[in-house]
PDB file of C-alpha atoms in Angstrom:
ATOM      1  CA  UNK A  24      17.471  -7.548  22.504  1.00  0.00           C
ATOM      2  CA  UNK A  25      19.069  -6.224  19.418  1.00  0.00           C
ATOM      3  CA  UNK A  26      22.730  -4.397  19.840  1.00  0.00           C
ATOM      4  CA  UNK A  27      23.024  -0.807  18.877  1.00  0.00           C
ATOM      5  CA  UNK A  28      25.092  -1.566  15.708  1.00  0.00           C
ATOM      6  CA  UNK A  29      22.992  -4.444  14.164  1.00  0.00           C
ATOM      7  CA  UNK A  30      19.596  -2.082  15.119  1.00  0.00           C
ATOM      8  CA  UNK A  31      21.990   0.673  13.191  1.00  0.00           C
ATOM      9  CA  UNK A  32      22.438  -1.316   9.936  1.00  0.00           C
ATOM     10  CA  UNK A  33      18.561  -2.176   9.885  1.00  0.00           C
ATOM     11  CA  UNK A  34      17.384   1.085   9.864  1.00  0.00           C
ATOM     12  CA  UNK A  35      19.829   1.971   7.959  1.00  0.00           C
ATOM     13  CA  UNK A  36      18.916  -0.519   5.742  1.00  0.00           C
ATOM     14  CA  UNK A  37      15.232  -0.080   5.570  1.00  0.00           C
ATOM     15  CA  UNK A  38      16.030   3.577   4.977  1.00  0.00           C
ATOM     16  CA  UNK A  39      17.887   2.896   1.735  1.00  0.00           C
ATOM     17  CA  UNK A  40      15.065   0.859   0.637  1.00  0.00           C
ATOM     18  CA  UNK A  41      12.448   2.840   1.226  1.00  0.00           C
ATOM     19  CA  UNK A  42      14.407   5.929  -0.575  1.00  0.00           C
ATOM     20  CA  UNK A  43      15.532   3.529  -3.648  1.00  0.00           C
ATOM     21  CA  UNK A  44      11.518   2.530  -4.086  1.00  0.00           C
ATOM     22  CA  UNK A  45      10.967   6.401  -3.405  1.00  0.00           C
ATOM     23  CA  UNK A  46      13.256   7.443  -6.592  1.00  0.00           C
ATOM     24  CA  UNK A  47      12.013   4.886  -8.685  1.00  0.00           C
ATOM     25  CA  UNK A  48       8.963   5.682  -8.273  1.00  0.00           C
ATOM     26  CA  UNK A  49       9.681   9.547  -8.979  1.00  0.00           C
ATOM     27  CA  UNK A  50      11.683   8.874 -11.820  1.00  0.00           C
ATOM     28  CA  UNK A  51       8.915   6.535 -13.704  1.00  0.00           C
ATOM     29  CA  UNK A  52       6.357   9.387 -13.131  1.00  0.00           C
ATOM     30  CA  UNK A  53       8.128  12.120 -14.464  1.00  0.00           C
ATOM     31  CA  UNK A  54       9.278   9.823 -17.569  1.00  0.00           C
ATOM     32  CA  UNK A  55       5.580   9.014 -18.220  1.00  0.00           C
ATOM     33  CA  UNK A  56       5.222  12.680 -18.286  1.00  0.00           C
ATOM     34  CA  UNK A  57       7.765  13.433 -20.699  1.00  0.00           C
ATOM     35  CA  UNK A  58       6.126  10.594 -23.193  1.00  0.00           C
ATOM     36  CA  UNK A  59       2.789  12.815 -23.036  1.00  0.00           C
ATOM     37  CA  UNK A  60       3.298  16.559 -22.090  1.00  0.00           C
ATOM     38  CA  UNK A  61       0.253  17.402 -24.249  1.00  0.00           C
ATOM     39  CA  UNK A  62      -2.137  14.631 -21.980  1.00  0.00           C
ATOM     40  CA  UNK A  63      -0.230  16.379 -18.553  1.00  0.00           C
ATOM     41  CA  UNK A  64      -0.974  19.868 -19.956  1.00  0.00           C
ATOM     42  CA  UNK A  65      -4.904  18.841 -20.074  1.00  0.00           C
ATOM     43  CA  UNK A  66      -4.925  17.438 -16.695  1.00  0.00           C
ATOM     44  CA  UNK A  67      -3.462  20.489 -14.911  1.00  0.00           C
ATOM     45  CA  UNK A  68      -6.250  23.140 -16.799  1.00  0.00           C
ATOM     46  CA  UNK A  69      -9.237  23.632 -15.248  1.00  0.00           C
ATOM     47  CA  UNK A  70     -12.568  22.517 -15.983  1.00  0.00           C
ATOM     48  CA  UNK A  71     -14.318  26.295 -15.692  1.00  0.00           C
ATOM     49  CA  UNK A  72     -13.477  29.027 -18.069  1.00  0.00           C
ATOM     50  CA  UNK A  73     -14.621  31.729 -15.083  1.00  0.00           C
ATOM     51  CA  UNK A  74     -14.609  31.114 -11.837  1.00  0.00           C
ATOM     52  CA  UNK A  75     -17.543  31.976  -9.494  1.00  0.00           C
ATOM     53  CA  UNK A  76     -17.540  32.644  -6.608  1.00  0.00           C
ATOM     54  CA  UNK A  77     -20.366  30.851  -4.038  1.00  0.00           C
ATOM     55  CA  UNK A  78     -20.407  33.458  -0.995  1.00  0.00           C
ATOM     56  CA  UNK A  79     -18.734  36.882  -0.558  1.00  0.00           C
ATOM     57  CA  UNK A  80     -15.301  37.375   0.863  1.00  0.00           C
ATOM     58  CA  UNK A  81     -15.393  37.161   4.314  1.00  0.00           C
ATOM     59  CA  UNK A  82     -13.075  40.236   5.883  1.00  0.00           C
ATOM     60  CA  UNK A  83     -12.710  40.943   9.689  1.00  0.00           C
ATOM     61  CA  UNK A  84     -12.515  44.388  10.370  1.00  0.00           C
ATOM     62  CA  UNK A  85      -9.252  44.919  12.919  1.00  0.00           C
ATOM     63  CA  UNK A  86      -5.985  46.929  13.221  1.00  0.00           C
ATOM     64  CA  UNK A  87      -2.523  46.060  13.276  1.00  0.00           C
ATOM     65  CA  UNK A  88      -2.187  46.298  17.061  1.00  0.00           C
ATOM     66  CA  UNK A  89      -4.977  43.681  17.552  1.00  0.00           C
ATOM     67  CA  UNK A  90      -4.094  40.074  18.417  1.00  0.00           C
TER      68      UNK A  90
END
């Protein structure tokens, strides 16, 4: 059975690690897209010029006071 201070510095310790891979990982990303904004730009448009929709809007007809 583990003591409460040595189970302390292993989470502790597993916490750091798993935040340090965490902002690596983050920080990589985002300087990959700063080397191509124009390639991150295409990505986030959309395929569609309109969009259509497939079925009509669906509304429920109740008051304020209703649950």
């Amino acid at each position: 059975m583990l003591s409460k201070k040595r189970y302390n510095k292993m989470v502790l310790t597993a916490v750091t690690v798993l935040l340090s891979a965490l902002f690596i990982s983050c920080a990589s990303a985002k300087k990959a897209e700063n080397n191509n904004p124009k390639q991150a730009e295409e990505q986030n448009k959309d395929s569609v010029e309109q969009f259509i929709p497939t079925h009509p809007p669906v509304v429920i007809p109740h008051s304020w006071r209703d649950i």
